[in-house]
Coordinates of C-alpha atoms in Angstrom, one line a residue:
X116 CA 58.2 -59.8 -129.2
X117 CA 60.4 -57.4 -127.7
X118 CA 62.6 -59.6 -125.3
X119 CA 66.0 -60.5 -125.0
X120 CA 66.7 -63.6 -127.5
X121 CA 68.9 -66.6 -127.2
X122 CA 69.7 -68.3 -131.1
X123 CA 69.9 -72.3 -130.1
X124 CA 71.9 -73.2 -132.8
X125 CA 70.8 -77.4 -133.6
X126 CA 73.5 -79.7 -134.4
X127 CA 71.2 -82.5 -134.3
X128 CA 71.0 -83.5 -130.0
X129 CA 68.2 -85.1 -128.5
X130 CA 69.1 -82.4 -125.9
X131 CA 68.8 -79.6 -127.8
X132 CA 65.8 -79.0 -126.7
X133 CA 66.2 -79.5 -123.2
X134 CA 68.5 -76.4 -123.2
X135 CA 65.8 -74.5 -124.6
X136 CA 63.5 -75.5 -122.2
X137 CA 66.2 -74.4 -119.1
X138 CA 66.7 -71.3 -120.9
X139 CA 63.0 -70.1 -121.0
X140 CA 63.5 -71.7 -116.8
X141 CA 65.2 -68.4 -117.0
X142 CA 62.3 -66.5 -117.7
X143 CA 64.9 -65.9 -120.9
X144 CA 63.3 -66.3 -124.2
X145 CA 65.0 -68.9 -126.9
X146 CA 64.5 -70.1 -130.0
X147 CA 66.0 -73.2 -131.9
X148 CA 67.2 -73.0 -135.5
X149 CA 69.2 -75.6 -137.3
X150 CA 73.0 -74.9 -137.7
X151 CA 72.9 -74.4 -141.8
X152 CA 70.1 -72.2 -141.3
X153 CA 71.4 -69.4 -138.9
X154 CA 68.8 -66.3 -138.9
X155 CA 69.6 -63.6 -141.5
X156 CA 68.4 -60.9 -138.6
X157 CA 70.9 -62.2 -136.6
X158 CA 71.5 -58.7 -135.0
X159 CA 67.9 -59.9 -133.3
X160 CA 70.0 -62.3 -130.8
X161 CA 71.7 -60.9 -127.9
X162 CA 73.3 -63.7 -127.1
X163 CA 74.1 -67.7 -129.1
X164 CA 74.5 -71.1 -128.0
X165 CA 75.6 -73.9 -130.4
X166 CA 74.4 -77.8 -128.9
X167 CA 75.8 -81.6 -129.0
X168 CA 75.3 -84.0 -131.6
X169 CA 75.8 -86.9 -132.7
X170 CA 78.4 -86.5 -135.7
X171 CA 82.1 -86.4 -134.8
X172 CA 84.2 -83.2 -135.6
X173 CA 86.6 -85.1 -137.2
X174 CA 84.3 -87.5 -139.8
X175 CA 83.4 -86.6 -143.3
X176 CA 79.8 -85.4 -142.2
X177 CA 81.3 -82.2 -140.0
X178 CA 78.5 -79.9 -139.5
X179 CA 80.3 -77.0 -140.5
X180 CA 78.6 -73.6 -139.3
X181 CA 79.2 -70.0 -141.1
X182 CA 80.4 -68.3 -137.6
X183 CA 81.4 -65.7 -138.6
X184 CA 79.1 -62.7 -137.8
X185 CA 79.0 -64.7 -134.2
X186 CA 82.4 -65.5 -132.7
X187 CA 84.0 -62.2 -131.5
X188 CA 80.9 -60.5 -131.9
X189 CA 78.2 -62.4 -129.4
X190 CA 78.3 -63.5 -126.6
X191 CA 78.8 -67.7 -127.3
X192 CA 78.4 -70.8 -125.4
X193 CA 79.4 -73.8 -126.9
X194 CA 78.2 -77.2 -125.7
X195 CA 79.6 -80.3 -126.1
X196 CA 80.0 -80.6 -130.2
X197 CA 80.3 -76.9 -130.1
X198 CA 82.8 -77.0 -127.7
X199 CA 84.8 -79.8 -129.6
X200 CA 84.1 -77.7 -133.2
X201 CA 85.5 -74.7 -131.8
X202 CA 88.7 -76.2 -131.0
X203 CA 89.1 -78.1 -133.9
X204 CA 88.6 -75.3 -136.5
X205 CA 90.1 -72.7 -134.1
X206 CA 93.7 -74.2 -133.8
X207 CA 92.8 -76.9 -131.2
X208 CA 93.3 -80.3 -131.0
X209 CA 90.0 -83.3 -130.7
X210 CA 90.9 -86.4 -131.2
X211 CA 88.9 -89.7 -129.8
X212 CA 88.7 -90.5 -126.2
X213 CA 90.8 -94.0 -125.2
X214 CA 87.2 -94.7 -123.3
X215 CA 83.8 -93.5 -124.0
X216 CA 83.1 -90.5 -121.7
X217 CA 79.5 -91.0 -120.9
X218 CA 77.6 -90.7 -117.6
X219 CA 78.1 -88.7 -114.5
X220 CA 81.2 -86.7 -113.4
X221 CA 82.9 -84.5 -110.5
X222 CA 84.4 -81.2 -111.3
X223 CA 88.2 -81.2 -110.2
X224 CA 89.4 -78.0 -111.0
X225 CA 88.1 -74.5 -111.7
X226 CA 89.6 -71.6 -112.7
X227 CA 89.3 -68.8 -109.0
X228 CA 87.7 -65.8 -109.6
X229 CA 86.0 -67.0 -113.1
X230 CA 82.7 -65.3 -113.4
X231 CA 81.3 -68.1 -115.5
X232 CA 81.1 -70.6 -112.5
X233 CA 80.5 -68.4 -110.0
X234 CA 78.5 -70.0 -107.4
X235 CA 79.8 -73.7 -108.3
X236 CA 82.4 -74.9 -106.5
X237 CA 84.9 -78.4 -107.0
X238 CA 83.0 -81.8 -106.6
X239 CA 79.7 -80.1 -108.4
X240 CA 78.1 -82.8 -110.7
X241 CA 78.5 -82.3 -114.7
X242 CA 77.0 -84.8 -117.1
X243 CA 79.0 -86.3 -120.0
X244 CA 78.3 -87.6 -123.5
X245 CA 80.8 -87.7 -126.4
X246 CA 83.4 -90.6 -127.7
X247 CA 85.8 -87.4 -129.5
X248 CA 87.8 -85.2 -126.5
X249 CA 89.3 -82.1 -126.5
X250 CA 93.4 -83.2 -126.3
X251 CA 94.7 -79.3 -127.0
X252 CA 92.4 -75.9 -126.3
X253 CA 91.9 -73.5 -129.7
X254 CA 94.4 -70.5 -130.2
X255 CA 94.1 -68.4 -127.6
X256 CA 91.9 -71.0 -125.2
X257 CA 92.2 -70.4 -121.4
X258 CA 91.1 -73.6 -119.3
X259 CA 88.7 -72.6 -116.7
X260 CA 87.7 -76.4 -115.2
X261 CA 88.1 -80.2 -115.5
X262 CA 87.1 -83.6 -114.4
X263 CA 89.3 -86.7 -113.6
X264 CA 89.3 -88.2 -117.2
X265 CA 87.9 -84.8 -119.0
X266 CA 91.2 -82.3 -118.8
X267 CA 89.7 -79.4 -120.9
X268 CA 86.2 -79.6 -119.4
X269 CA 85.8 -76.1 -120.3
X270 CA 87.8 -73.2 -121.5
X271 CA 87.2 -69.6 -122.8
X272 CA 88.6 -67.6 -125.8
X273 CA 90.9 -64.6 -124.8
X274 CA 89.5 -61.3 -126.2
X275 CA 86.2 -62.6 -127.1
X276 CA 83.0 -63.3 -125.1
X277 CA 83.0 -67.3 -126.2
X278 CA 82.8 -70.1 -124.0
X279 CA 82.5 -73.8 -124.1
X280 CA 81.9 -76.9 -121.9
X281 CA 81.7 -80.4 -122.4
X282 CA 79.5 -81.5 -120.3
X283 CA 75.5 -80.6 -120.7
X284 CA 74.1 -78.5 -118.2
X285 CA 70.8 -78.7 -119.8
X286 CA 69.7 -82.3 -118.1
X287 CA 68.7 -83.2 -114.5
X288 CA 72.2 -85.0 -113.7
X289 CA 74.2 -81.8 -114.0
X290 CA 73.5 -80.4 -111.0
X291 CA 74.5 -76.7 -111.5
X292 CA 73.9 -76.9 -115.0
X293 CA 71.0 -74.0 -115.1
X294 CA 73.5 -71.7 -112.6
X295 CA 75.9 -72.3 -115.2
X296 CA 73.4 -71.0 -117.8
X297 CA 72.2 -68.1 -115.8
X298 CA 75.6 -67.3 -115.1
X299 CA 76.5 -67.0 -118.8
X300 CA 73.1 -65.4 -120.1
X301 CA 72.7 -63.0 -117.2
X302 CA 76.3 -61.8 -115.6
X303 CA 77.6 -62.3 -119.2
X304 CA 75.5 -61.7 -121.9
X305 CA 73.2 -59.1 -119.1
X306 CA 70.1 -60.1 -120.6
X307 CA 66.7 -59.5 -119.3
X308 CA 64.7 -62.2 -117.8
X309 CA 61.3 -61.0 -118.5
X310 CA 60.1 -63.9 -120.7
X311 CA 56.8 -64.9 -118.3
X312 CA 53.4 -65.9 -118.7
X313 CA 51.8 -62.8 -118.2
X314 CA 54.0 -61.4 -121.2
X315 CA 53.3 -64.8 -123.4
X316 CA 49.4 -64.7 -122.7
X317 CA 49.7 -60.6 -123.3
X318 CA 51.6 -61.0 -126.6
X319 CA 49.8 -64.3 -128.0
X320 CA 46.5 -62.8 -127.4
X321 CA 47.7 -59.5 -129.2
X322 CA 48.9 -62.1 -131.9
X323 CA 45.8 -64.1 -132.5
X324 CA 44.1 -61.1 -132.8
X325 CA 45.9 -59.6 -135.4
X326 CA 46.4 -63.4 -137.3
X327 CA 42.6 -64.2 -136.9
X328 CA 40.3 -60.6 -136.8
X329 CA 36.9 -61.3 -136.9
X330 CA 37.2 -64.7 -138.2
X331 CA 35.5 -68.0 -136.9
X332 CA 37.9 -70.4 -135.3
X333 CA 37.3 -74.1 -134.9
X334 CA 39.4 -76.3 -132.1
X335 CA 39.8 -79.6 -131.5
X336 CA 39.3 -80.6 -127.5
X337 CA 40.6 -83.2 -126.0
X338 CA 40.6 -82.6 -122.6
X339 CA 43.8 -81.9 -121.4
X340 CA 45.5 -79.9 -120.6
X341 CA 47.4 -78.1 -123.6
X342 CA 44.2 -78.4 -125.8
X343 CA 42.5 -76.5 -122.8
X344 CA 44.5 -74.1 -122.5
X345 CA 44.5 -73.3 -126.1
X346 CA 40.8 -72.8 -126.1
X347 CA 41.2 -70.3 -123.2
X348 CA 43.5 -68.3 -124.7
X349 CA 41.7 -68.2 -127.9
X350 CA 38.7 -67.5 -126.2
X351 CA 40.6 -64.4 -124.4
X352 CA 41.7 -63.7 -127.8
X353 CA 38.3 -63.7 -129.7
X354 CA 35.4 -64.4 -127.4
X355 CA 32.7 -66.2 -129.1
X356 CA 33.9 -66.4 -132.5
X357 CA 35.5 -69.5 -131.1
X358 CA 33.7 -73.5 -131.5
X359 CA 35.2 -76.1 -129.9
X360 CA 34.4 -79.8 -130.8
X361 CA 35.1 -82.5 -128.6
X362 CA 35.6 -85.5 -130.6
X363 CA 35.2 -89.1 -129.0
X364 CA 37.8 -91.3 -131.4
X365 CA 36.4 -94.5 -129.3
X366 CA 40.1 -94.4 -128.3
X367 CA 39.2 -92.4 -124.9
X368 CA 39.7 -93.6 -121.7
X369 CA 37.0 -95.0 -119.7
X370 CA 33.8 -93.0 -119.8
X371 CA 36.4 -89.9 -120.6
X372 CA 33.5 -88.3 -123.3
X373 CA 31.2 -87.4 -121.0
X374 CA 33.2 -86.9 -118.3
X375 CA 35.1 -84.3 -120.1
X376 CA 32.1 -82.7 -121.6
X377 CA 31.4 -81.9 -117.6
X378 CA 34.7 -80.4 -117.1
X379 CA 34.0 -77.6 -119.7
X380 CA 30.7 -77.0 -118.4
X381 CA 31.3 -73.1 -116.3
X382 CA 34.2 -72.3 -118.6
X383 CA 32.7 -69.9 -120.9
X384 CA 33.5 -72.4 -124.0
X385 CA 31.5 -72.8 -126.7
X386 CA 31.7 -76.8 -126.7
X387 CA 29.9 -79.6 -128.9
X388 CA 30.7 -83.2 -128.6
X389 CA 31.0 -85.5 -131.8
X390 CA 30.8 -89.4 -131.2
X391 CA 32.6 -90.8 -134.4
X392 CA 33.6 -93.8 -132.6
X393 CA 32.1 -96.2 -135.3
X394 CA 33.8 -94.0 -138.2
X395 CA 37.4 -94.2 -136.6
X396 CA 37.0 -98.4 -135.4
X397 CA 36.3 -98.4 -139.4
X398 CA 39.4 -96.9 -140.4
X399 CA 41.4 -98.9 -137.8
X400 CA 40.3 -102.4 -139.0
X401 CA 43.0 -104.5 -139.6
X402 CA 45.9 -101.9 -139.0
X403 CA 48.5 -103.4 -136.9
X404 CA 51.8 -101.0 -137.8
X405 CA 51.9 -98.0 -135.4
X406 CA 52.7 -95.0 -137.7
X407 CA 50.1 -96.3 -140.1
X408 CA 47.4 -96.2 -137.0
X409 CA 48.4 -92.9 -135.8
X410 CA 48.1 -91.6 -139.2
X411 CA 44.7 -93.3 -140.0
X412 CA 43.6 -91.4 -136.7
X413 CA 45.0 -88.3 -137.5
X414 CA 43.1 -88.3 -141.0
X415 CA 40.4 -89.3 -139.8
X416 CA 40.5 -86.1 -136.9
X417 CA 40.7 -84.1 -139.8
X418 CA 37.9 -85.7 -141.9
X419 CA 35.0 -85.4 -138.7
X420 CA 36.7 -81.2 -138.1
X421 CA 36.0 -80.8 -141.5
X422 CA 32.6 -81.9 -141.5
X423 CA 31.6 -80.2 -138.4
X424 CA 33.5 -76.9 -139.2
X425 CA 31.3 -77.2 -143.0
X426 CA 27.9 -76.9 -140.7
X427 CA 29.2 -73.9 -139.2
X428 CA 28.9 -70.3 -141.0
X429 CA 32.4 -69.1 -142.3
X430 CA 35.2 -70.8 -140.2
X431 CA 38.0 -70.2 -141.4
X432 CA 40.5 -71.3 -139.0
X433 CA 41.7 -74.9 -137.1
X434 CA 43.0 -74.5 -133.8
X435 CA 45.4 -76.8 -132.1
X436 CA 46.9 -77.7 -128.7
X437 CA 50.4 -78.6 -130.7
X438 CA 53.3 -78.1 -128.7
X439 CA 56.8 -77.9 -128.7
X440 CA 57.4 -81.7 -128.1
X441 CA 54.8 -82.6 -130.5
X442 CA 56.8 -80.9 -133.4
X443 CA 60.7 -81.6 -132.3
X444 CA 59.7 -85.6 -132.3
X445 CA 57.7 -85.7 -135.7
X446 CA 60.0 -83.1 -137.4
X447 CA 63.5 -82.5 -136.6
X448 CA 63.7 -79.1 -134.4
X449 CA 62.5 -76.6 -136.9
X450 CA 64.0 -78.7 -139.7
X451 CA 67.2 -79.1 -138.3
X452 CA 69.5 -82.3 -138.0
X453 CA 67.5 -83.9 -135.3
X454 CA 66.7 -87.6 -135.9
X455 CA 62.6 -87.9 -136.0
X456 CA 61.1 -90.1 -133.6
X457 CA 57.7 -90.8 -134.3
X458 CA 54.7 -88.6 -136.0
X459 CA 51.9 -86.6 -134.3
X460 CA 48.7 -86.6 -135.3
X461 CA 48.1 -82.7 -134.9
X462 CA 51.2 -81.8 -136.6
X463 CA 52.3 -81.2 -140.6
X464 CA 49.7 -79.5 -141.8
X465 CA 46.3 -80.1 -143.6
X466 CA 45.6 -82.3 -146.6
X467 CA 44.7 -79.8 -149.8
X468 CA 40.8 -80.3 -149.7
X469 CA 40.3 -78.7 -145.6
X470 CA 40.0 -74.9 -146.6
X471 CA 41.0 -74.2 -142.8
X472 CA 44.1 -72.6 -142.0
X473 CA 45.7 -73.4 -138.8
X474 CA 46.9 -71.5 -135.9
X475 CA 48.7 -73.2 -133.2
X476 CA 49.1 -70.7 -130.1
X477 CA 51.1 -73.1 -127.6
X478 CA 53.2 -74.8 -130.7
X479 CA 56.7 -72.9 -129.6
X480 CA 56.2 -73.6 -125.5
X481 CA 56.5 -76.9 -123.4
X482 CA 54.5 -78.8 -121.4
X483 CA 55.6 -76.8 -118.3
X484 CA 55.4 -73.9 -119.9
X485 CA 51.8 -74.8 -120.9
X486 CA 50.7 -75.7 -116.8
X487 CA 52.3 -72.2 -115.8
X488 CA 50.3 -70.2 -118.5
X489 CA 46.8 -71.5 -117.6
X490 CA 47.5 -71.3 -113.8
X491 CA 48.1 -67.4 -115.0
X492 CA 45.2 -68.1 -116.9
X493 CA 42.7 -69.0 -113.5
X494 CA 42.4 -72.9 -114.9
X495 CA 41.0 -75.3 -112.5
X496 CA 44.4 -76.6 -111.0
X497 CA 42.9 -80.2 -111.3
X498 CA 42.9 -79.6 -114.9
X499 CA 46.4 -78.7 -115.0
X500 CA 47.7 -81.7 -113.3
X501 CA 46.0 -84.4 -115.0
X502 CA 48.4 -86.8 -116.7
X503 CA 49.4 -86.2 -120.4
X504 CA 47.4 -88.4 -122.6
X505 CA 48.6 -89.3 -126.5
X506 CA 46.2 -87.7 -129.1
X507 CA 45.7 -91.3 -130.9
X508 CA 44.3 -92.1 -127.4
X509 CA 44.4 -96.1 -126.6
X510 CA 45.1 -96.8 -130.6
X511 CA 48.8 -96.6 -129.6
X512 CA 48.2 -98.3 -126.5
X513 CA 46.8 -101.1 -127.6
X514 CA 50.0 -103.1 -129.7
X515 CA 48.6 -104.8 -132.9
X516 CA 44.7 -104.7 -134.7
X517 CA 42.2 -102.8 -132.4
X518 CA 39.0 -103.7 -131.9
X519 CA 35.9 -102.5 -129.5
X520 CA 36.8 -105.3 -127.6
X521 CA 40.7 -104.9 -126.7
X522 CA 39.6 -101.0 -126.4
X523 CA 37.1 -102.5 -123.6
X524 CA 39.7 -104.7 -122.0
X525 CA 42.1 -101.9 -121.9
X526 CA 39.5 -98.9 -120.6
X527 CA 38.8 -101.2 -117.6
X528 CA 42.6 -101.9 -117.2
X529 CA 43.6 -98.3 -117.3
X530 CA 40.8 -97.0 -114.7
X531 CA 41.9 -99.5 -112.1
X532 CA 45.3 -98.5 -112.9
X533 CA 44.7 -94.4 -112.5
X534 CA 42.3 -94.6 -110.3
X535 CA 44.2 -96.7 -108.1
X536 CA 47.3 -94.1 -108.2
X537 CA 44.9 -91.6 -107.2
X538 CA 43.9 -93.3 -104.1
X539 CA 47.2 -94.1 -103.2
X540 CA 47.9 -90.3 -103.4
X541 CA 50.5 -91.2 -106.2
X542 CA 48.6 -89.8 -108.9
X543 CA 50.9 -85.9 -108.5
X544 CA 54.0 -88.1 -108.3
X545 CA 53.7 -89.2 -111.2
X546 CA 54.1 -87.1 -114.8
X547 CA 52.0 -90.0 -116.7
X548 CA 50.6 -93.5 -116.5
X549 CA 49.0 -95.6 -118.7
X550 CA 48.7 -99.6 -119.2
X551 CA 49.5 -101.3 -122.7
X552 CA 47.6 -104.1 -124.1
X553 CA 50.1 -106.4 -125.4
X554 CA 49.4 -108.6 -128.6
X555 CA 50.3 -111.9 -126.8
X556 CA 48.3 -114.3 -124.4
X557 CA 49.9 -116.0 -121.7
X558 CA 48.6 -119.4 -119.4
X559 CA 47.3 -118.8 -116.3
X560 CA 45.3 -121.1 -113.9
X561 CA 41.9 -119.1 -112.1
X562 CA 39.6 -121.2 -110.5
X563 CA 41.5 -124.6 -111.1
X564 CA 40.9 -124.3 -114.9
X565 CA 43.6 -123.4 -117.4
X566 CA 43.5 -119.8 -119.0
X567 CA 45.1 -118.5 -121.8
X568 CA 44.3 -115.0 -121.8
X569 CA 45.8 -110.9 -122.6
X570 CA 48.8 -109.3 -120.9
X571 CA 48.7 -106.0 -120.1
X572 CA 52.0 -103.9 -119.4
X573 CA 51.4 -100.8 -116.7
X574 CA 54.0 -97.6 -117.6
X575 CA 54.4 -95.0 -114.9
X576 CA 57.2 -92.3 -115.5
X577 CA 58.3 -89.2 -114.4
X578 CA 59.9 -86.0 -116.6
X579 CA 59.3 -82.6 -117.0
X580 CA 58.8 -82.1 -120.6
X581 CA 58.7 -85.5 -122.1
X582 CA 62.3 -85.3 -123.9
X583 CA 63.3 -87.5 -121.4
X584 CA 61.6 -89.8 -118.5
X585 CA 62.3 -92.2 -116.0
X586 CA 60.5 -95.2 -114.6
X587 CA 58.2 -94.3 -111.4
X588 CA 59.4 -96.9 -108.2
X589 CA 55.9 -97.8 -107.2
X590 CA 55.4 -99.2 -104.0
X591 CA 55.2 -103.1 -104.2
X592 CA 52.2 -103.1 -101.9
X593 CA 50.4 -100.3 -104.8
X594 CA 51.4 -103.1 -107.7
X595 CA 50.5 -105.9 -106.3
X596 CA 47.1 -105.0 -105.4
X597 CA 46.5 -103.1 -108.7
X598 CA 47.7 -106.7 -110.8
X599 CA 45.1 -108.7 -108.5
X600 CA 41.9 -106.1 -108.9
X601 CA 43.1 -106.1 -112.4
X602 CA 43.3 -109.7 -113.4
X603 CA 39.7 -110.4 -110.7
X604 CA 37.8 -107.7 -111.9
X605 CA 38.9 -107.7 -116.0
X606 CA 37.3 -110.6 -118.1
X607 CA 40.4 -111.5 -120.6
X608 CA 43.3 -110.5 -118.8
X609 CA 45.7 -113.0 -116.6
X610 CA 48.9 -111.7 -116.1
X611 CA 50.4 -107.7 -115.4
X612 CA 53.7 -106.6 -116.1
X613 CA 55.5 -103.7 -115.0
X614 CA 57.7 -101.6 -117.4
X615 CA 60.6 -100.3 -116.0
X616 CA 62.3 -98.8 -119.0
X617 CA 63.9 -95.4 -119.1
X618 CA 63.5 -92.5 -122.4
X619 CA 66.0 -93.4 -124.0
X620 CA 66.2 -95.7 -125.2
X621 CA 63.0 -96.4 -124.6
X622 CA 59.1 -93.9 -125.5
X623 CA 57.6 -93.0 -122.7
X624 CA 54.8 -94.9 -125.2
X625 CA 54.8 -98.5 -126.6
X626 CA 54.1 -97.3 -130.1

């Protein structure tokens, strides 16, 4: 790719990739690489930014980064960690803070005339997050802004292009925090912003092209929207050499195999449907811990592609809708520090008997990069919007064994649920819903007699990428019709619950 790159250097932050994603904002293209394993062709990077973490500066377990054909020599914004391990190896002082400094804060002072926050002015809203602060700048350290209880918010270093904040400009609450960025990557570093869709669709076609030839390629639908927009691209990319298989897991929501089989119909795709519901309900008997169910499911994805993609003549590759989020939370960021959260099934590879090799076209974009590229792309913008939707499908939804019975009780839970956001005209408001099937009864009293039946847990959040979410305030008036239609019109349900839990701490899902 010819474009301008930023090196996101990982110490380990659940943010880390949150900065990436507000750099590519930028139209600026970025990629994240862990701190011990900085790019040998680092003359590729116009410009470097190291990110947070959770080790201290001062503990045993320092990250401790080879700078040196960096500092002095790149243009270098160091964030929070960074900002505390350039001072502390560069003649500065960090020592830990007499109270935690975490949560929202005001700008007090900035430096006039200081090209860095041009545009953002005293009172602007930072966020913080670290126990260690900075008590004396590094050797030649100019101060250019602070906070009531943060004194060197953010400084410079004289004679170099280097600076370093704090505070996180990458999430929501810091207010200027992508100003701040463009400030640095474009009046600093002057690089060009010409990382767009039309240029990733241009160069990933070009890409599969030259990865695949006149290969067969096999994808797994699901009917969402990254999966979707895969297939198009591929299909740009190679026309009919692609197959798509659509594969009901029994995990779908309700009447969601047919359904979806419609949607494709007018596309141009070359589209089969498999029903192995009875195949994956076999595998799933009796599994009750979640990483074990998302990896019976994930085998058993792979088992029913392999068979179909034996029928057909000389495939030779797998396609997938992996993306960005999928891989930072099953693998640390590129094998970096991050701690993992929880494994996809589309990601880590194939077991050694599938002869298929994989190609991933969407695996180093986000989700909102993913709705902008098949808008470019002329996708149905119905399509684009719907609600992301787990790849184990109700399997992680449903807390405990699953059966065909609980996968009933929920289908019929979840389509008065979504359905009922739709006809609220809440549906757009929301980045995803879903309702959980909870592995405990409760008493209840309908029609004078004594119940003692499921309880299902309803989950509406909003986000941008997934990294992090909040709970969705739903109108009382929506909730409490939704629990009554749910608890009348579901046989074995008797009670609804709301969850109003934020990522973090909590997953947007249960399991």
């Amino acid at each position: 790719m010819q474009h301008d790159k930023v090196l996101i250097l990982d110490f380990g932050s659940q943010y880390t990739q949150l900065i990436a994603r507000r750099v590519r904002e930028l139209n600026i293209y970025s990629e994240i690489h862990p701190f011990n394993k900085i790019p040998t062709n680092i003359e590729a990077y116009k410009a470097v930014i190291l990110s947070g973490s959770p080790n201290s500066v001062r503990g045993e377990d320092v990250l401790h980064p080879d700078l040196s054909e960096i500092r002095g020599k790149k243009p270098l914004l160091a964030v929070c960690y960074g900002a505390q391990y350039l001072a502390h190896f560069s003649g500065g002082l960090v020592g830990q803070s007499s109270t935690r400094e975490y949560g929202r804060a005001k700008l007090s002072y900035i430096k006039e005339a200081e090209e860095f926050f041009q545009g953002i002015s005293v009172g602007s809203q930072v966020w913080m997050s670290h126990s260690d602060t900075i008590k004396e700048l590094p050797t030649n350290g100019v101060l250019l802004a602070s906070t009531h209880d943060v004194a060197n918010a953010a400084y410079k270093i004289e004679g170099e292009e280097t600076y370093a904040i704090q505070f996180h400009p990458e999430v929501y609450h810091s207010t200027d925090g992508t100003l701040l960025l463009e400030n640095f990557l474009v009046k600093i570093a002057q690089l060009n912003q010409d990382w767009t869709p039309d240029s990733f669709i241009e160069e990933t076609v070009t890409s599969i092209q030259e990865k695949v030839g006149n290969d067969k390629v096999v994808l797994g639908l699901s009917g969402g929207v990254d999966s979707t927009v895969a297939a198009v691209l591929l299909h740009k990319a190679i026309g009919e050499n692609l197959y798509c298989i659509f594969v009901n897991n029994g995990l779908l929501r309700k009447n969601e195999f047919t359904a979806v089989l419609k949607q494709y119909e007018g596309m141009g795709l070359n589209v089969k449907g498999v029903d192995a519901t009875d195949r994956f309900m076999e595998a799933l008997a009796g599994i009750t811990e979640p990483e074990a169910k998302r990896k019976a499911i994930g085998r058993v994805f792979i088992e029913v592609f392999d068979d179909e993609a034996t029928q057909l003549k000389e495939v030779k590759w797998l396609a997938q809708g992996t993306i960005y989020p999928d891989v930072i939370e099953s693998v640390s960021a590129t094998g970096g520090p991050s701690a993992t959260i929880k494994s996809h099934h589309n990601v880590g590879g194939l077991p050694d008997f599938m002869k298929l090799k994989i190609v991933e076209p969407l695996r180093a974009i986000f989700k909102d990069e993913v709705r902008r590229v098949g808008a470019t792309l002329g996708i149905d913008t119905e399509l684009l919007g719907r609600h992301p939707f787990p790849g184990p499908g109700l399997g992680i939804r449903i807390l405990g064994d699953i059966t065909k019975e609980k996968v009933r009780i929920l289908q019929e839970v979840d389509a008065i649920f979504i359905n009922g956001l739709k006809e609220w005209k809440l549906y757009d408001k929301v980045w995803q819903a879903g309702a959980m099937l909870l592995p405990v009864n409760s008493v209840g009293v309908m029609g004078d007699e004594r119940t003692y039946e499921k309880v299902v847990a309803l989950r509406a959040v909003e986000s941008t990428d997934g990294m992090t979410a909040d709970w969705v305030n739903l109108p009382y008036e929506f909730l409490q019709k939704t629990s009554n239609d749910i608890i009348n019109k579901v046989k074995g349900v008797n009670r609804v619950v709301y969850d109003i839990s934020s990522k973090p701490p909590a997953t947007i899902e249960w399991e």
